C-alpha cells in the first residue's frame, strides 16, 4: 500500500480508502437498495482494510441515517487512534427548514451528532457533502474554521462541487484567513471521466487532494455487465451513476482483455487505472461481501504499463468539448487526430 499527502497538508493517506456506505442494517431502506453488511461483517471489513494498510475510512452523517458512522466507530474501537475518519455534512435524515445544508446552525448540530455516533472526540476530515446555494460560503467557512480551532475537526474537505465553486471557496478562505479545504471528493471512473475537464485541473492547481467515489461506476465495471447480459446486482435497483451503456460495454471489453492477460479481475484493472492517473490521491472502495473487498484491495498490487493505460484511455476518451478542443487545434491537430494534409 502506498501513501500520499492529502493536498498540501502533512497528513498521509493510503491510496485506497474504505468506503462505508454499505455499513447498514438489512432492514434499512439503504440496505435494501445498496446492500447491508450488518455490524459483524462491517467489523471484518475494517479488519481486512487495516491489515492491507488502509488508514482512511469514509462515511457520512446521512449514510443509513447515521448507522454507518455507528458501525464504523464500533468496528474501529480502540484502533481509532490509528485511523483517519472522514465524514460529511450537508444532508439530513429529517425535514425541518434548517436541517439541510451547511449553515452554521446545521454544521454545529451535525458535527455533534457525528462525533457521538462515531464514539470519538475528533473528526480527521470533515467534508461538505454538496454545495449549498442558500448559505453564503463565508458562513460555512467560518463555522468550519471554528470547529478546527475547537479541536473537533482536524482538516476540512469538500465533495461534489463544480470547479468554479471549488475555486471560489478556496479564494474566499485565503482572503478571510480561515481554514482552507484540503481535499475534493468526486466521482471518477473509466465510464465517468468528466471531472478531467475542470475539477482535476482545479484541484491540482490549488493543491487539493482528491478522494474518488464510485470508481466502479456503481458496479458497472464489476465485470457483471456486458452486451451479452447483465447479472443481478446493485444497478438493477439503483442505476447510478449514469452510464452510456454502449460506450461502457466497449470499456468493459477492453478491461476483460487486459484482466485476462494479467491474471487479474475486471474491477482490479478498473481501480488500478485510477491509481495510475495524475491528480488522484486515494480511491474509495466499498463492498457488500467480504470477497468483493478482498478483490478490490488487490488493485493496489496491479501495475499497468504505458500501452495498457493507453488502451484504456482511448476506449474511454471524452468527446472533445469547448474550450478544451482549441489548444490541440492551434497545435495543428484535429479533434480526432491529425489535421488533413498535416503529415
CSV table of N, CA and C in Angstrom, one decimal, residues 239-327:
chain,number,residue,atom,x,y,z
A,239,UNK,N,-29.8,2.4,-10.5
A,239,UNK,CA,-29.0,2.5,-11.7
A,239,UNK,C,-28.3,3.9,-11.7
A,240,UNK,N,-27.2,3.9,-10.9
A,240,UNK,CA,-26.5,5.2,-10.6
A,240,UNK,C,-25.0,4.8,-10.3
A,241,UNK,N,-24.1,5.7,-10.8
A,241,UNK,CA,-24.2,6.9,-11.6
A,241,UNK,C,-24.6,6.6,-13.0
A,242,UNK,N,-25.1,7.6,-13.8
A,242,UNK,CA,-25.5,7.4,-15.2
A,242,UNK,C,-24.3,6.9,-16.0
A,243,UNK,N,-24.6,6.0,-16.9
A,243,UNK,CA,-23.5,5.4,-17.7
A,243,UNK,C,-24.1,5.3,-19.2
A,244,UNK,N,-23.2,5.7,-20.1
A,244,UNK,CA,-23.5,5.5,-21.5
A,244,UNK,C,-23.2,4.0,-21.8
A,245,UNK,N,-24.3,3.2,-21.8
A,245,UNK,CA,-24.1,1.7,-21.8
A,245,UNK,C,-23.3,1.2,-23.0
A,246,UNK,N,-23.6,1.7,-24.2
A,246,UNK,CA,-22.9,1.2,-25.4
A,246,UNK,C,-21.4,1.5,-25.3
A,247,UNK,N,-21.1,2.7,-24.9
A,247,UNK,CA,-19.7,3.1,-24.7
A,247,UNK,C,-19.1,2.3,-23.6
A,248,UNK,N,-19.9,2.1,-22.5
A,248,UNK,CA,-19.4,1.4,-21.4
A,248,UNK,C,-19.1,0.0,-21.7
A,249,UNK,N,-19.9,-0.7,-22.5
A,249,UNK,CA,-19.6,-2.1,-22.9
A,249,UNK,C,-18.2,-2.2,-23.6
A,250,UNK,N,-17.9,-1.2,-24.4
A,250,UNK,CA,-16.6,-1.2,-25.1
A,250,UNK,C,-15.5,-1.1,-24.0
A,251,UNK,N,-15.7,-0.3,-23.0
A,251,UNK,CA,-14.7,-0.2,-21.9
A,251,UNK,C,-14.6,-1.6,-21.2
A,252,UNK,N,-15.7,-2.2,-20.9
A,252,UNK,CA,-15.7,-3.5,-20.2
A,252,UNK,C,-15.0,-4.5,-21.0
A,253,UNK,N,-15.2,-4.5,-22.3
A,253,UNK,CA,-14.5,-5.5,-23.2
A,253,UNK,C,-13.0,-5.3,-23.1
A,254,UNK,N,-12.5,-4.1,-23.1
A,254,UNK,CA,-11.1,-3.8,-23.0
A,254,UNK,C,-10.5,-4.2,-21.6
A,255,UNK,N,-11.3,-3.9,-20.6
A,255,UNK,CA,-10.9,-4.3,-19.2
A,255,UNK,C,-10.8,-5.9,-19.2
A,256,UNK,N,-11.7,-6.6,-19.8
A,256,UNK,CA,-11.7,-8.0,-19.7
A,256,UNK,C,-10.4,-8.6,-20.4
A,257,UNK,N,-10.1,-8.0,-21.5
A,257,UNK,CA,-8.9,-8.4,-22.3
A,257,UNK,C,-7.6,-8.2,-21.4
A,258,UNK,N,-7.5,-7.0,-20.8
A,258,UNK,CA,-6.3,-6.7,-20.0
A,258,UNK,C,-6.3,-7.6,-18.8
A,259,UNK,N,-7.4,-7.8,-18.1
A,259,UNK,CA,-7.5,-8.6,-16.9
A,259,UNK,C,-7.1,-10.0,-17.2
A,260,UNK,N,-7.6,-10.6,-18.3
A,260,UNK,CA,-7.2,-11.9,-18.6
A,260,UNK,C,-5.7,-12.1,-18.9
A,261,UNK,N,-5.1,-11.1,-19.5
A,261,UNK,CA,-3.7,-11.2,-19.8
A,261,UNK,C,-2.8,-11.0,-18.5
A,262,UNK,N,-3.3,-10.3,-17.5
A,262,UNK,CA,-2.6,-10.1,-16.3
A,262,UNK,C,-3.0,-11.1,-15.2
A,263,UNK,N,-4.0,-11.9,-15.4
A,263,UNK,CA,-4.4,-12.8,-14.4
A,263,UNK,C,-5.1,-12.0,-13.2
A,264,UNK,N,-5.8,-11.0,-13.6
A,264,UNK,CA,-6.4,-10.1,-12.6
A,264,UNK,C,-7.9,-10.1,-12.9
A,265,UNK,N,-8.7,-9.4,-12.0
A,265,UNK,CA,-10.1,-9.3,-12.2
A,265,UNK,C,-10.4,-8.0,-12.9
A,266,UNK,N,-11.6,-7.9,-13.5
A,266,UNK,CA,-12.0,-6.7,-14.2
A,266,UNK,C,-12.0,-5.5,-13.2
A,267,UNK,N,-12.6,-5.6,-12.0
A,267,UNK,CA,-12.6,-4.5,-11.0
A,267,UNK,C,-11.1,-4.1,-10.7
A,268,UNK,N,-10.2,-5.0,-10.5
A,268,UNK,CA,-8.9,-4.7,-10.2
A,268,UNK,C,-8.2,-3.8,-11.2
A,269,UNK,N,-8.5,-4.1,-12.5
A,269,UNK,CA,-7.9,-3.3,-13.6
A,269,UNK,C,-8.5,-1.9,-13.6
A,270,UNK,N,-9.8,-1.8,-13.4
A,270,UNK,CA,-10.5,-0.5,-13.4
A,270,UNK,C,-10.0,0.4,-12.3
A,271,UNK,N,-9.8,-0.2,-11.1
A,271,UNK,CA,-9.3,0.5,-10.0
A,271,UNK,C,-7.8,0.9,-10.2
A,272,UNK,N,-7.0,0.0,-10.7
A,272,UNK,CA,-5.6,0.3,-11.0
A,272,UNK,C,-5.4,1.4,-12.0
A,273,UNK,N,-6.3,1.5,-13.0
A,273,UNK,CA,-6.2,2.6,-13.9
A,273,UNK,C,-6.3,3.9,-13.2
A,274,UNK,N,-7.3,4.0,-12.2
A,274,UNK,CA,-7.4,5.3,-11.5
A,274,UNK,C,-6.2,5.5,-10.6
A,275,UNK,N,-5.6,4.5,-10.0
A,275,UNK,CA,-4.4,4.7,-9.2
A,275,UNK,C,-3.2,5.2,-10.0
A,276,UNK,N,-3.3,5.0,-11.3
A,276,UNK,CA,-2.2,5.4,-12.2
A,276,UNK,C,-2.5,6.8,-12.8
A,277,UNK,N,-3.6,7.4,-12.5
A,277,UNK,CA,-4.0,8.7,-13.1
A,277,UNK,C,-3.4,9.9,-12.3
A,278,UNK,N,-3.0,10.9,-13.0
A,278,UNK,CA,-2.5,12.1,-12.3
A,278,UNK,C,-3.6,12.8,-11.5
A,279,UNK,N,-3.3,13.3,-10.4
A,279,UNK,CA,-4.2,14.1,-9.6
A,279,UNK,C,-5.1,13.2,-8.7
A,280,UNK,N,-4.9,11.9,-8.7
A,280,UNK,CA,-5.7,11.1,-7.8
A,280,UNK,C,-4.9,10.8,-6.6
A,281,UNK,N,-5.5,11.1,-5.4
A,281,UNK,CA,-4.8,10.8,-4.1
A,281,UNK,C,-5.2,9.5,-3.6
A,282,UNK,N,-6.5,9.2,-3.5
A,282,UNK,CA,-7.0,8.0,-2.9
A,282,UNK,C,-8.3,7.6,-3.5
A,283,UNK,N,-8.5,6.3,-3.8
A,283,UNK,CA,-9.7,5.7,-4.4
A,283,UNK,C,-10.5,5.0,-3.3
A,284,UNK,N,-11.8,5.4,-3.2
A,284,UNK,CA,-12.7,4.8,-2.2
A,284,UNK,C,-13.3,3.5,-2.7
A,285,UNK,N,-13.0,2.4,-2.0
A,285,UNK,CA,-13.6,1.1,-2.4
A,285,UNK,C,-14.5,0.7,-1.2
A,286,UNK,N,-15.6,0.1,-1.7
A,286,UNK,CA,-16.6,-0.4,-0.7
A,286,UNK,C,-17.1,-1.7,-1.2
A,287,UNK,N,-17.8,-2.5,-0.4
A,287,UNK,CA,-18.3,-3.8,-0.8
A,287,UNK,C,-19.5,-4.2,0.0
A,288,UNK,N,-20.2,-5.1,-0.5
A,288,UNK,CA,-21.3,-5.8,0.2
A,288,UNK,C,-20.9,-7.1,0.8
A,289,UNK,N,-19.9,-7.7,0.2
A,289,UNK,CA,-19.4,-9.0,0.6
A,289,UNK,C,-17.9,-9.0,0.8
A,290,UNK,N,-17.4,-9.9,1.7
A,290,UNK,CA,-16.0,-9.9,2.0
A,290,UNK,C,-15.2,-10.2,0.8
A,291,UNK,N,-15.6,-11.1,0.0
A,291,UNK,CA,-14.8,-11.4,-1.2
A,291,UNK,C,-14.6,-10.3,-2.2
A,292,UNK,N,-15.7,-9.4,-2.2
A,292,UNK,CA,-15.6,-8.2,-3.1
A,292,UNK,C,-14.5,-7.3,-2.6
A,293,UNK,N,-14.5,-7.1,-1.3
A,293,UNK,CA,-13.5,-6.2,-0.7
A,293,UNK,C,-12.0,-6.8,-0.9
A,294,UNK,N,-11.9,-8.0,-0.6
A,294,UNK,CA,-10.6,-8.7,-0.8
A,294,UNK,C,-10.1,-8.5,-2.3
A,295,UNK,N,-11.0,-8.6,-3.2
A,295,UNK,CA,-10.6,-8.5,-4.6
A,295,UNK,C,-10.2,-7.0,-4.9
A,296,UNK,N,-11.0,-6.1,-4.4
A,296,UNK,CA,-10.7,-4.7,-4.6
A,296,UNK,C,-9.3,-4.3,-4.0
A,297,UNK,N,-9.0,-4.8,-2.8
A,297,UNK,CA,-7.8,-4.5,-2.2
A,297,UNK,C,-6.6,-4.9,-3.1
A,298,UNK,N,-6.8,-5.9,-3.9
A,298,UNK,CA,-5.7,-6.4,-4.7
A,298,UNK,C,-5.3,-5.5,-5.8
A,299,UNK,N,-6.2,-4.4,-6.1
A,299,UNK,CA,-5.8,-3.5,-7.1
A,299,UNK,C,-4.6,-2.7,-6.8
A,300,UNK,N,-4.2,-2.6,-5.5
A,300,UNK,CA,-3.0,-1.8,-5.1
A,300,UNK,C,-1.8,-2.5,-5.6
A,301,UNK,N,-1.9,-3.8,-5.9
A,301,UNK,CA,-0.7,-4.5,-6.4
A,301,UNK,C,-0.6,-4.7,-7.9
A,302,UNK,N,-1.5,-4.1,-8.6
A,302,UNK,CA,-1.5,-4.2,-10.1
A,302,UNK,C,-0.7,-3.0,-10.7
A,303,UNK,N,0.2,-3.4,-11.5
A,303,UNK,CA,1.0,-2.4,-12.3
A,303,UNK,C,0.5,-2.4,-13.7
A,304,UNK,N,0.1,-1.2,-14.3
A,304,UNK,CA,-0.3,-1.2,-15.6
A,304,UNK,C,0.8,-0.4,-16.4
A,305,UNK,N,1.1,-1.0,-17.6
A,305,UNK,CA,2.2,-0.4,-18.4
A,305,UNK,C,1.6,0.7,-19.3
A,306,UNK,N,2.5,1.4,-20.0
A,306,UNK,CA,2.0,2.6,-20.8
A,306,UNK,C,1.0,2.1,-21.9
A,307,UNK,N,1.3,1.0,-22.5
A,307,UNK,CA,0.4,0.5,-23.6
A,307,UNK,C,-1.0,0.2,-23.0
A,308,UNK,N,-1.0,-0.5,-21.8
A,308,UNK,CA,-2.3,-0.8,-21.2
A,308,UNK,C,-3.1,0.5,-20.8
A,309,UNK,N,-2.4,1.4,-20.3
A,309,UNK,CA,-3.0,2.7,-19.9
A,309,UNK,C,-3.6,3.4,-21.2
A,310,UNK,N,-2.8,3.4,-22.3
A,310,UNK,CA,-3.2,4.0,-23.5
A,310,UNK,C,-4.4,3.3,-24.1
A,311,UNK,N,-4.5,2.0,-24.0
A,311,UNK,CA,-5.7,1.3,-24.4
A,311,UNK,C,-6.9,1.8,-23.7
A,312,UNK,N,-6.8,1.8,-22.4
A,312,UNK,CA,-8.0,2.2,-21.5
A,312,UNK,C,-8.3,3.7,-21.7
A,313,UNK,N,-7.3,4.5,-21.9
A,313,UNK,CA,-7.5,5.9,-22.1
A,313,UNK,C,-8.3,6.1,-23.4
A,314,UNK,N,-7.9,5.4,-24.4
A,314,UNK,CA,-8.5,5.5,-25.8
A,314,UNK,C,-10.0,5.1,-25.8
A,315,UNK,N,-10.2,3.9,-25.2
A,315,UNK,CA,-11.6,3.4,-25.3
A,315,UNK,C,-12.6,4.2,-24.4
A,316,UNK,N,-12.1,4.9,-23.5
A,316,UNK,CA,-12.9,5.7,-22.6
A,316,UNK,C,-12.8,7.2,-22.8
A,317,UNK,N,-12.2,7.6,-23.8
A,317,UNK,CA,-11.9,9.0,-24.0
A,317,UNK,C,-13.1,9.9,-24.1
A,318,UNK,N,-13.1,11.1,-23.5
A,318,UNK,CA,-14.2,12.0,-23.6
A,318,UNK,C,-14.3,12.6,-25.0
A,319,UNK,N,-15.5,13.0,-25.4
A,319,UNK,CA,-15.6,13.7,-26.6
A,319,UNK,C,-15.1,15.1,-26.5
A,320,UNK,N,-14.5,15.6,-27.5
A,320,UNK,CA,-13.9,17.0,-27.5
A,320,UNK,C,-15.0,18.0,-27.1
A,321,UNK,N,-14.6,18.9,-26.2
A,321,UNK,CA,-15.6,19.9,-25.7
A,321,UNK,C,-14.9,21.3,-25.6
A,322,UNK,N,-15.7,22.3,-26.0
A,322,UNK,CA,-15.2,23.7,-25.9
A,322,UNK,C,-15.0,24.1,-24.4
A,323,UNK,N,-13.9,24.8,-24.1
A,323,UNK,CA,-12.9,25.3,-25.0
A,323,UNK,C,-11.6,24.4,-25.1
A,324,UNK,N,-11.8,23.2,-24.6
A,324,UNK,CA,-10.6,22.3,-24.5
A,324,UNK,C,-10.1,21.8,-25.8
A,325,UNK,N,-11.0,21.9,-26.9
A,325,UNK,CA,-10.5,21.4,-28.2
A,325,UNK,C,-9.7,22.5,-28.9
A,326,UNK,N,-9.6,23.7,-28.4
A,326,UNK,CA,-8.9,24.8,-29.1
A,326,UNK,C,-7.4,24.6,-29.1
A,327,UNK,N,-6.8,24.4,-27.9
A,327,UNK,CA,-5.3,24.2,-27.9
A,327,UNK,C,-4.8,23.1,-28.9
